């Protein structure tokens, strides 16, 4: 019975593992970034917003081009009328006859082209045009921030998959050791060198290790679906990830930190907002100055009037060409312009204060991120050495167990210690890499280095 249960667990885990890996391909870091940039919904929305800002900053939205309006019209009328002359007589004394007008038609046609151009508007459109260009640059920075946040989120999931992959491998090796121990316990029991209790203990450990492997695989599959959501692809897409991690030299990171104020996306956005607010002030001040405009029109009219009782029908063909200039100056608008200028200046002052606050926060975040990164690297180094120590301890315990000098419980403890050391090392490695990515994001270099 025991043999059948153990064989069943081995077969179940083996088949499950093969079915998971049969169709998997390697998803490299570069491929993941490319898929995210192409497919991620948040990034595509940000790209569209940049395109809208690009349209807004174009000459077609600047107010510098003239307007041209065309118009045309036509009308038609037909009258049937009878004109009576009561009490009127002809020269011979007979009553004057009625005049009947049948199908008296009148037609009118017109067309015109009207052009207008604002020659001077107090420099309002000039500064608004510059403001729109700054708005476009701000939208590019906002899109960059969206991309950076998505890349960090992407790699937090990507490296979690890598960690779970390595943990699964460790757990499978642990299960293999437990299987080997179970087989040895059976042989020892048959030759009278151990008790039934050793076999039962080995079976319990196989059961626990098997469950750990199954849970690790399930968690791995769930995390892969999380990554598929970020990549906007089929949720059941199968793949493996690259578990190789390299760290940027410290001297390079220190150089990035020194240039952070020039590259941090939050600081760059505050500068663009300051520029936008400065142009807002100038746009509002344009209300103090006059507006000069030019206009011109060309028109054509054709009127065909119907005949009347006293006059014959006429045709009138007319063309016209007009030019004009206008000047308007709002000498006093109830103080509205003055209020708008004051409010724009206050908004600029608020933006300056916000910039100082963000500069302080970014400096704090960078220092914290650097300290966290260095601490994570030290922990990773310690965990690497801990794995070596526990590996040596396990090998020594294995030898002692095979010689019968230690119990199965002591051997199992050495096995668990090695397992914990290996999984802790995996966790420390990827936590250190994620800390590095967060530091790169704060220094504005996340998109400029090879990850």
GROMACS .gro file of C-alpha atoms in nm:
model
  451
    1UNK     CA    1   0.000   0.000   0.000
    2UNK     CA    2   0.278   0.244   0.091
    3UNK     CA    3   0.461   0.168  -0.231
    4UNK     CA    4   0.148   0.232  -0.435
    5UNK     CA    5   0.090   0.574  -0.272
    6UNK     CA    6   0.448   0.683  -0.326
    7UNK     CA    7   0.443   0.566  -0.686
    8UNK     CA    8   0.120   0.753  -0.746
    9UNK     CA    9   0.266   1.080  -0.610
   10UNK     CA   10   0.578   1.041  -0.823
   11UNK     CA   11   0.375   0.973  -1.137
   12UNK     CA   12   0.138   1.262  -1.071
   13UNK     CA   13   0.414   1.517  -1.022
   14UNK     CA   14   0.612   1.384  -1.317
   15UNK     CA   15   0.320   1.403  -1.561
   16UNK     CA   16   0.214   1.745  -1.431
   17UNK     CA   17   0.566   1.878  -1.472
   18UNK     CA   18   0.602   1.746  -1.827
   19UNK     CA   19   0.266   1.888  -1.934
   20UNK     CA   20   0.365   2.233  -1.806
   21UNK     CA   21   0.701   2.244  -1.978
   22UNK     CA   22   0.616   2.074  -2.307
   23UNK     CA   23   0.519   2.390  -2.495
   24UNK     CA   24   0.716   2.653  -2.304
   25UNK     CA   25   0.960   2.886  -2.474
   26UNK     CA   26   1.207   3.129  -2.322
   27UNK     CA   27   1.075   3.483  -2.273
   28UNK     CA   28   1.382   3.701  -2.248
   29UNK     CA   29   1.387   4.037  -2.069
   30UNK     CA   30   1.423   4.215  -2.402
   31UNK     CA   31   1.123   4.031  -2.545
   32UNK     CA   32   0.914   4.116  -2.238
   33UNK     CA   33   0.999   4.487  -2.267
   34UNK     CA   34   0.922   4.487  -2.640
   35UNK     CA   35   0.586   4.318  -2.586
   36UNK     CA   36   0.496   4.561  -2.309
   37UNK     CA   37   0.586   4.866  -2.518
   38UNK     CA   38   0.379   4.733  -2.805
   39UNK     CA   39   0.079   4.580  -2.631
   40UNK     CA   40   0.035   4.721  -2.279
   41UNK     CA   41  -0.291   4.914  -2.265
   42UNK     CA   42  -0.167   5.181  -2.026
   43UNK     CA   43   0.135   5.254  -2.244
   44UNK     CA   44  -0.080   5.274  -2.558
   45UNK     CA   45  -0.315   5.520  -2.387
   46UNK     CA   46  -0.012   5.733  -2.292
   47UNK     CA   47   0.110   5.723  -2.652
   48UNK     CA   48  -0.229   5.842  -2.775
   49UNK     CA   49  -0.221   6.131  -2.528
   50UNK     CA   50   0.118   6.233  -2.666
   51UNK     CA   51  -0.028   6.223  -3.016
   52UNK     CA   52  -0.315   6.449  -2.907
   53UNK     CA   53  -0.067   6.695  -2.755
   54UNK     CA   54   0.133   6.681  -3.078
   55UNK     CA   55  -0.175   6.773  -3.277
   56UNK     CA   56  -0.250   7.060  -3.039
   57UNK     CA   57   0.097   7.214  -3.077
   58UNK     CA   58   0.078   7.218  -3.457
   59UNK     CA   59   0.042   7.530  -3.670
   60UNK     CA   60  -0.317   7.434  -3.744
   61UNK     CA   61  -0.404   7.497  -3.378
   62UNK     CA   62  -0.188   7.805  -3.326
   63UNK     CA   63  -0.425   8.081  -3.433
   64UNK     CA   64  -0.164   8.214  -3.677
   65UNK     CA   65  -0.350   8.102  -3.990
   66UNK     CA   66  -0.633   8.305  -4.145
   67UNK     CA   67  -0.989   8.184  -4.164
   68UNK     CA   68  -1.171   8.152  -4.497
   69UNK     CA   69  -1.546   8.112  -4.510
   70UNK     CA   70  -1.749   8.031  -4.818
   71UNK     CA   71  -2.123   8.078  -4.847
   72UNK     CA   72  -2.379   8.033  -5.119
   73UNK     CA   73  -2.754   8.065  -5.148
   74UNK     CA   74  -3.040   8.040  -5.395
   75UNK     CA   75  -3.409   8.121  -5.383
   76UNK     CA   76  -3.702   8.073  -5.617
   77UNK     CA   77  -4.057   8.205  -5.608
   78UNK     CA   78  -4.359   8.188  -5.838
   79UNK     CA   79  -4.671   8.405  -5.801
   80UNK     CA   80  -5.014   8.391  -5.961
   81UNK     CA   81  -5.205   8.715  -5.898
   82UNK     CA   82  -5.499   8.922  -6.012
   83UNK     CA   83  -5.487   9.300  -5.979
   84UNK     CA   84  -5.824   9.480  -5.977
   85UNK     CA   85  -5.889   9.854  -6.028
   86UNK     CA   86  -6.222   9.929  -5.868
   87UNK     CA   87  -6.369  10.268  -5.953
   88UNK     CA   88  -6.117  10.328  -6.232
   89UNK     CA   89  -6.217  10.378  -6.596
   90UNK     CA   90  -6.048  10.385  -6.928
   91UNK     CA   91  -6.042  10.697  -7.148
   92UNK     CA   92  -6.353  10.578  -7.329
   93UNK     CA   93  -6.540  10.557  -6.999
   94UNK     CA   94  -6.546  10.179  -6.971
   95UNK     CA   95  -6.431  10.013  -6.639
   96UNK     CA   96  -6.061   9.932  -6.628
   97UNK     CA   97  -5.996   9.563  -6.686
   98UNK     CA   98  -5.831   9.338  -6.422
   99UNK     CA   99  -5.464   9.244  -6.479
  100UNK     CA  100  -5.380   8.878  -6.436
  101UNK     CA  101  -5.021   8.761  -6.378
  102UNK     CA  102  -4.973   8.387  -6.420
  103UNK     CA  103  -4.654   8.209  -6.322
  104UNK     CA  104  -4.459   8.520  -6.236
  105UNK     CA  105  -4.118   8.370  -6.145
  106UNK     CA  106  -3.840   8.534  -5.946
  107UNK     CA  107  -3.496   8.379  -5.881
  108UNK     CA  108  -3.199   8.485  -5.673
  109UNK     CA  109  -2.845   8.338  -5.651
  110UNK     CA  110  -2.556   8.447  -5.432
  111UNK     CA  111  -2.208   8.329  -5.334
  112UNK     CA  112  -1.931   8.483  -5.124
  113UNK     CA  113  -1.582   8.416  -4.987
  114UNK     CA  114  -1.486   8.591  -4.666
  115UNK     CA  115  -1.134   8.589  -4.521
  116UNK     CA  116  -1.027   8.724  -4.186
  117UNK     CA  117  -0.691   8.737  -4.013
  118UNK     CA  118  -0.587   8.855  -3.669
  119UNK     CA  119  -0.279   9.064  -3.724
  120UNK     CA  120  -0.212   9.133  -3.357
  121UNK     CA  121  -0.388   9.006  -3.044
  122UNK     CA  122  -0.164   9.138  -2.771
  123UNK     CA  123   0.081   8.845  -2.819
  124UNK     CA  124  -0.176   8.607  -2.667
  125UNK     CA  125  -0.154   8.347  -2.942
  126UNK     CA  126   0.229   8.374  -2.949
  127UNK     CA  127   0.259   8.271  -2.586
  128UNK     CA  128  -0.024   8.021  -2.614
  129UNK     CA  129   0.162   7.856  -2.904
  130UNK     CA  130   0.472   7.828  -2.685
  131UNK     CA  131   0.256   7.697  -2.403
  132UNK     CA  132   0.120   7.420  -2.628
  133UNK     CA  133   0.476   7.317  -2.716
  134UNK     CA  134   0.560   7.292  -2.347
  135UNK     CA  135   0.241   7.094  -2.294
  136UNK     CA  136   0.357   6.850  -2.561
  137UNK     CA  137   0.690   6.802  -2.387
  138UNK     CA  138   0.504   6.751  -2.059
  139UNK     CA  139   0.286   6.483  -2.219
  140UNK     CA  140   0.601   6.307  -2.342
  141UNK     CA  141   0.737   6.308  -1.987
  142UNK     CA  142   0.406   6.176  -1.856
  143UNK     CA  143   0.418   5.897  -2.113
  144UNK     CA  144   0.776   5.823  -2.009
  145UNK     CA  145   0.664   5.803  -1.645
  146UNK     CA  146   0.389   5.559  -1.744
  147UNK     CA  147   0.641   5.346  -1.932
  148UNK     CA  148   0.887   5.348  -1.641
  149UNK     CA  149   0.617   5.249  -1.393
  150UNK     CA  150   0.502   4.972  -1.625
  151UNK     CA  151   0.858   4.843  -1.671
  152UNK     CA  152   0.911   4.830  -1.294
  153UNK     CA  153   0.580   4.652  -1.251
  154UNK     CA  154   0.671   4.420  -1.538
  155UNK     CA  155   1.001   4.317  -1.381
  156UNK     CA  156   0.854   4.278  -1.036
  157UNK     CA  157   0.634   4.006  -1.187
  158UNK     CA  158   0.907   3.877  -1.422
  159UNK     CA  159   1.156   3.830  -1.139
  160UNK     CA  160   0.887   3.674  -0.922
  161UNK     CA  161   0.843   3.414  -1.195
  162UNK     CA  162   1.219   3.365  -1.202
  163UNK     CA  163   1.227   3.324  -0.823
  164UNK     CA  164   0.941   3.074  -0.825
  165UNK     CA  165   1.110   2.885  -1.111
  166UNK     CA  166   1.430   2.849  -0.912
  167UNK     CA  167   1.233   2.757  -0.600
  168UNK     CA  168   1.051   2.488  -0.794
  169UNK     CA  169   1.384   2.342  -0.905
  170UNK     CA  170   1.506   2.342  -0.544
  171UNK     CA  171   1.186   2.174  -0.426
  172UNK     CA  172   1.211   1.910  -0.698
  173UNK     CA  173   1.566   1.830  -0.591
  174UNK     CA  174   1.447   1.808  -0.232
  175UNK     CA  175   1.175   1.568  -0.345
  176UNK     CA  176   1.432   1.358  -0.534
  177UNK     CA  177   1.641   1.331  -0.216
  178UNK     CA  178   1.334   1.223  -0.021
  179UNK     CA  179   1.255   0.960  -0.284
  180UNK     CA  180   1.609   0.827  -0.264
  181UNK     CA  181   1.585   0.817   0.113
  182UNK     CA  182   1.257   0.625   0.091
  183UNK     CA  183   1.415   0.367  -0.140
  184UNK     CA  184   1.711   0.324   0.094
  185UNK     CA  185   1.479   0.287   0.392
  186UNK     CA  186   1.294   0.006   0.214
  187UNK     CA  187   1.619  -0.179   0.139
  188UNK     CA  188   1.741  -0.129   0.494
  189UNK     CA  189   1.413  -0.263   0.632
  190UNK     CA  190   1.430  -0.569   0.411
  191UNK     CA  191   1.777  -0.647   0.541
  192UNK     CA  192   1.678  -0.575   0.899
  193UNK     CA  193   1.891  -0.263   0.933
  194UNK     CA  194   1.601  -0.020   1.004
  195UNK     CA  195   1.248  -0.018   1.134
  196UNK     CA  196   0.912   0.040   0.971
  197UNK     CA  197   0.914   0.384   1.131
  198UNK     CA  198   1.196   0.497   0.901
  199UNK     CA  199   0.988   0.405   0.597
  200UNK     CA  200   0.684   0.587   0.731
  201UNK     CA  201   0.892   0.900   0.807
  202UNK     CA  202   1.031   0.892   0.454
  203UNK     CA  203   0.681   0.858   0.311
  204UNK     CA  204   0.559   1.157   0.514
  205UNK     CA  205   0.848   1.367   0.385
  206UNK     CA  206   0.776   1.262   0.026
  207UNK     CA  207   0.412   1.363   0.071
  208UNK     CA  208   0.507   1.703   0.212
  209UNK     CA  209   0.770   1.763  -0.056
  210UNK     CA  210   0.525   1.660  -0.329
  211UNK     CA  211   0.265   1.904  -0.202
  212UNK     CA  212   0.527   2.180  -0.190
  213UNK     CA  213   0.620   2.112  -0.553
  214UNK     CA  214   0.257   2.116  -0.664
  215UNK     CA  215   0.187   2.441  -0.477
  216UNK     CA  216   0.501   2.603  -0.621
  217UNK     CA  217   0.392   2.509  -0.975
  218UNK     CA  218   0.044   2.644  -0.917
  219UNK     CA  219   0.180   2.972  -0.783
  220UNK     CA  220   0.418   2.988  -1.079
  221UNK     CA  221   0.130   2.940  -1.325
  222UNK     CA  222  -0.073   3.213  -1.154
  223UNK     CA  223   0.218   3.458  -1.165
  224UNK     CA  224   0.271   3.387  -1.534
  225UNK     CA  225  -0.089   3.483  -1.596
  226UNK     CA  226  -0.021   3.809  -1.410
  227UNK     CA  227   0.264   3.880  -1.649
  228UNK     CA  228   0.045   3.793  -1.949
  229UNK     CA  229  -0.198   4.063  -1.834
  230UNK     CA  230   0.081   4.321  -1.833
  231UNK     CA  231   0.191   4.206  -2.178
  232UNK     CA  232  -0.172   4.206  -2.303
  233UNK     CA  233  -0.145   3.858  -2.448
  234UNK     CA  234  -0.319   3.523  -2.410
  235UNK     CA  235  -0.352   3.446  -2.039
  236UNK     CA  236  -0.257   3.083  -2.095
  237UNK     CA  237   0.059   3.156  -2.293
  238UNK     CA  238   0.334   2.922  -2.171
  239UNK     CA  239   0.698   3.027  -2.136
  240UNK     CA  240   1.001   3.019  -1.914
  241UNK     CA  241   1.200   3.325  -1.806
  242UNK     CA  242   1.566   3.411  -1.781
  243UNK     CA  243   1.689   3.359  -1.423
  244UNK     CA  244   2.028   3.521  -1.484
  245UNK     CA  245   2.068   3.844  -1.286
  246UNK     CA  246   2.352   4.092  -1.324
  247UNK     CA  247   2.405   4.405  -1.117
  248UNK     CA  248   2.528   4.746  -1.233
  249UNK     CA  249   2.868   4.845  -1.087
  250UNK     CA  250   2.845   5.075  -0.789
  251UNK     CA  251   3.059   5.344  -0.950
  252UNK     CA  252   2.809   5.362  -1.236
  253UNK     CA  253   2.516   5.390  -0.998
  254UNK     CA  254   2.689   5.673  -0.811
  255UNK     CA  255   2.731   5.853  -1.143
  256UNK     CA  256   2.358   5.811  -1.211
  257UNK     CA  257   2.276   5.947  -0.866
  258UNK     CA  258   2.491   6.254  -0.932
  259UNK     CA  259   2.291   6.328  -1.250
  260UNK     CA  260   1.951   6.251  -1.100
  261UNK     CA  261   1.830   6.614  -1.091
  262UNK     CA  262   1.885   6.635  -1.466
  263UNK     CA  263   1.705   6.311  -1.549
  264UNK     CA  264   1.440   6.238  -1.286
  265UNK     CA  265   1.106   6.241  -1.465
  266UNK     CA  266   0.916   6.403  -1.176
  267UNK     CA  267   1.161   6.694  -1.160
  268UNK     CA  268   1.151   6.737  -1.536
  269UNK     CA  269   0.772   6.755  -1.522
  270UNK     CA  270   0.784   7.030  -1.260
  271UNK     CA  271   1.011   7.233  -1.489
  272UNK     CA  272   0.767   7.194  -1.778
  273UNK     CA  273   0.478   7.295  -1.553
  274UNK     CA  274   0.671   7.604  -1.445
  275UNK     CA  275   0.724   7.700  -1.808
  276UNK     CA  276   0.355   7.645  -1.882
  277UNK     CA  277   0.253   7.864  -1.587
  278UNK     CA  278   0.491   8.139  -1.695
  279UNK     CA  279   0.328   8.143  -2.038
  280UNK     CA  280  -0.015   8.147  -1.874
  281UNK     CA  281   0.078   8.477  -1.710
  282UNK     CA  282   0.183   8.628  -2.044
  283UNK     CA  283  -0.130   8.498  -2.215
  284UNK     CA  284  -0.348   8.668  -1.955
  285UNK     CA  285  -0.148   8.991  -1.985
  286UNK     CA  286  -0.232   9.004  -2.354
  287UNK     CA  287  -0.578   9.119  -2.246
  288UNK     CA  288  -0.426   9.462  -2.168
  289UNK     CA  289  -0.331   9.517  -2.533
  290UNK     CA  290  -0.545   9.588  -2.842
  291UNK     CA  291  -0.644   9.348  -3.115
  292UNK     CA  292  -0.590   9.435  -3.482
  293UNK     CA  293  -0.762   9.235  -3.754
  294UNK     CA  294  -0.786   9.231  -4.132
  295UNK     CA  295  -1.078   9.109  -4.339
  296UNK     CA  296  -1.168   9.074  -4.703
  297UNK     CA  297  -1.459   8.937  -4.900
  298UNK     CA  298  -1.558   8.862  -5.257
  299UNK     CA  299  -1.920   8.818  -5.351
  300UNK     CA  300  -2.142   8.753  -5.649
  301UNK     CA  301  -2.521   8.801  -5.670
  302UNK     CA  302  -2.775   8.738  -5.944
  303UNK     CA  303  -3.137   8.851  -5.901
  304UNK     CA  304  -3.406   8.773  -6.157
  305UNK     CA  305  -3.723   8.956  -6.053
  306UNK     CA  306  -4.066   8.873  -6.187
  307UNK     CA  307  -4.268   9.122  -6.390
  308UNK     CA  308  -4.538   9.321  -6.217
  309UNK     CA  309  -4.849   9.495  -6.333
  310UNK     CA  310  -4.653   9.811  -6.399
  311UNK     CA  311  -4.292   9.703  -6.456
  312UNK     CA  312  -4.131   9.430  -6.661
  313UNK     CA  313  -3.905   9.166  -6.497
  314UNK     CA  314  -3.538   9.257  -6.452
  315UNK     CA  315  -3.206   9.068  -6.415
  316UNK     CA  316  -2.938   9.211  -6.189
  317UNK     CA  317  -2.584   9.065  -6.188
  318UNK     CA  318  -2.352   9.202  -5.919
  319UNK     CA  319  -1.996   9.125  -5.800
  320UNK     CA  320  -1.824   9.287  -5.504
  321UNK     CA  321  -1.480   9.293  -5.345
  322UNK     CA  322  -1.426   9.441  -4.999
  323UNK     CA  323  -1.123   9.494  -4.776
  324UNK     CA  324  -1.124   9.612  -4.420
  325UNK     CA  325  -0.923   9.655  -4.104
  326UNK     CA  326  -1.039   9.667  -3.747
  327UNK     CA  327  -0.895   9.761  -3.409
  328UNK     CA  328  -1.050   9.678  -3.077
  329UNK     CA  329  -0.914   9.766  -2.737
  330UNK     CA  330  -1.086   9.658  -2.422
  331UNK     CA  331  -0.990   9.960  -2.215
  332UNK     CA  332  -1.171   9.832  -1.908
  333UNK     CA  333  -1.336   9.494  -1.863
  334UNK     CA  334  -1.446   9.535  -1.504
  335UNK     CA  335  -1.108   9.417  -1.372
  336UNK     CA  336  -1.142   9.064  -1.509
  337UNK     CA  337  -0.803   9.068  -1.685
  338UNK     CA  338  -0.631   9.201  -1.375
  339UNK     CA  339  -0.777   8.919  -1.164
  340UNK     CA  340  -0.676   8.653  -1.416
  341UNK     CA  341  -0.317   8.785  -1.423
  342UNK     CA  342  -0.296   8.781  -1.043
  343UNK     CA  343  -0.430   8.425  -1.027
  344UNK     CA  344  -0.184   8.311  -1.292
  345UNK     CA  345   0.103   8.456  -1.088
  346UNK     CA  346  -0.021   8.275  -0.777
  347UNK     CA  347  -0.038   7.949  -0.974
  348UNK     CA  348   0.325   8.006  -1.081
  349UNK     CA  349   0.432   8.062  -0.720
  350UNK     CA  350   0.253   7.742  -0.615
  351UNK     CA  351   0.434   7.552  -0.888
  352UNK     CA  352   0.767   7.685  -0.762
  353UNK     CA  353   0.683   7.564  -0.411
  354UNK     CA  354   0.577   7.227  -0.549
  355UNK     CA  355   0.906   7.197  -0.735
  356UNK     CA  356   1.104   7.257  -0.416
  357UNK     CA  357   0.897   6.998  -0.235
  358UNK     CA  358   0.945   6.740  -0.512
  359UNK     CA  359   1.319   6.810  -0.522
  360UNK     CA  360   1.341   6.738  -0.150
  361UNK     CA  361   1.129   6.424  -0.179
  362UNK     CA  362   1.325   6.291  -0.476
  363UNK     CA  363   1.654   6.349  -0.295
  364UNK     CA  364   1.518   6.160   0.007
  365UNK     CA  365   1.384   5.876  -0.211
  366UNK     CA  366   1.716   5.838  -0.392
  367UNK     CA  367   1.915   5.822  -0.070
  368UNK     CA  368   1.671   5.569   0.075
  369UNK     CA  369   1.675   5.363  -0.244
  370UNK     CA  370   2.054   5.361  -0.250
  371UNK     CA  371   2.070   5.249   0.113
  372UNK     CA  372   1.808   4.979   0.057
  373UNK     CA  373   1.989   4.855  -0.253
  374UNK     CA  374   2.324   4.832  -0.077
  375UNK     CA  375   2.161   4.653   0.217
  376UNK     CA  376   1.990   4.405  -0.017
  377UNK     CA  377   2.321   4.333  -0.189
  378UNK     CA  378   2.489   4.261   0.145
  379UNK     CA  379   2.203   4.029   0.242
  380UNK     CA  380   2.232   3.852  -0.094
  381UNK     CA  381   2.606   3.799  -0.038
  382UNK     CA  382   2.541   3.660   0.310
  383UNK     CA  383   2.271   3.429   0.176
  384UNK     CA  384   2.505   3.300  -0.094
  385UNK     CA  385   2.759   3.208   0.172
  386UNK     CA  386   2.482   3.057   0.382
  387UNK     CA  387   2.392   2.826   0.094
  388UNK     CA  388   2.753   2.709   0.072
  389UNK     CA  389   2.759   2.641   0.446
  390UNK     CA  390   2.430   2.453   0.444
  391UNK     CA  391   2.532   2.257   0.134
  392UNK     CA  392   2.846   2.138   0.312
  393UNK     CA  393   2.643   2.057   0.620
  394UNK     CA  394   2.394   1.860   0.414
  395UNK     CA  395   2.662   1.660   0.233
  396UNK     CA  396   2.825   1.577   0.564
  397UNK     CA  397   2.489   1.481   0.716
  398UNK     CA  398   2.411   1.266   0.416
  399UNK     CA  399   2.732   1.072   0.463
  400UNK     CA  400   2.662   1.028   0.834
  401UNK     CA  401   2.304   0.919   0.765
  402UNK     CA  402   2.414   0.657   0.515
  403UNK     CA  403   2.660   0.526   0.772
  404UNK     CA  404   2.383   0.510   1.030
  405UNK     CA  405   2.546   0.763   1.263
  406UNK     CA  406   2.256   1.011   1.263
  407UNK     CA  407   1.880   0.961   1.259
  408UNK     CA  408   1.645   1.033   0.972
  409UNK     CA  409   1.509   1.328   1.171
  410UNK     CA  410   1.855   1.488   1.190
  411UNK     CA  411   1.910   1.424   0.821
  412UNK     CA  412   1.570   1.577   0.739
  413UNK     CA  413   1.659   1.886   0.941
  414UNK     CA  414   1.979   1.932   0.741
  415UNK     CA  415   1.774   1.892   0.423
  416UNK     CA  416   1.521   2.155   0.536
  417UNK     CA  417   1.802   2.394   0.635
  418UNK     CA  418   1.951   2.364   0.288
  419UNK     CA  419   1.612   2.417   0.128
  420UNK     CA  420   1.549   2.731   0.333
  421UNK     CA  421   1.895   2.868   0.259
  422UNK     CA  422   1.848   2.819  -0.117
  423UNK     CA  423   1.502   2.978  -0.128
  424UNK     CA  424   1.620   3.267   0.091
  425UNK     CA  425   1.912   3.323  -0.144
  426UNK     CA  426   1.673   3.333  -0.442
  427UNK     CA  427   1.452   3.584  -0.262
  428UNK     CA  428   1.750   3.804  -0.169
  429UNK     CA  429   1.881   3.801  -0.525
  430UNK     CA  430   1.561   3.926  -0.684
  431UNK     CA  431   1.486   4.173  -0.406
  432UNK     CA  432   1.828   4.327  -0.464
  433UNK     CA  433   1.762   4.350  -0.839
  434UNK     CA  434   1.423   4.514  -0.787
  435UNK     CA  435   1.584   4.763  -0.546
  436UNK     CA  436   1.833   4.844  -0.821
  437UNK     CA  437   1.551   4.900  -1.071
  438UNK     CA  438   1.376   5.140  -0.833
  439UNK     CA  439   1.700   5.331  -0.790
  440UNK     CA  440   1.745   5.347  -1.167
  441UNK     CA  441   1.391   5.481  -1.204
  442UNK     CA  442   1.452   5.757  -0.949
  443UNK     CA  443   1.775   5.861  -1.124
  444UNK     CA  444   1.599   5.867  -1.461
  445UNK     CA  445   1.815   5.592  -1.611
  446UNK     CA  446   1.572   5.301  -1.616
  447UNK     CA  447   1.516   5.321  -1.992
  448UNK     CA  448   1.884   5.387  -2.070
  449UNK     CA  449   2.050   5.074  -1.932
  450UNK     CA  450   2.038   4.707  -2.018
  451UNK     CA  451   1.828   4.525  -1.763
   0.00000   0.00000   0.00000
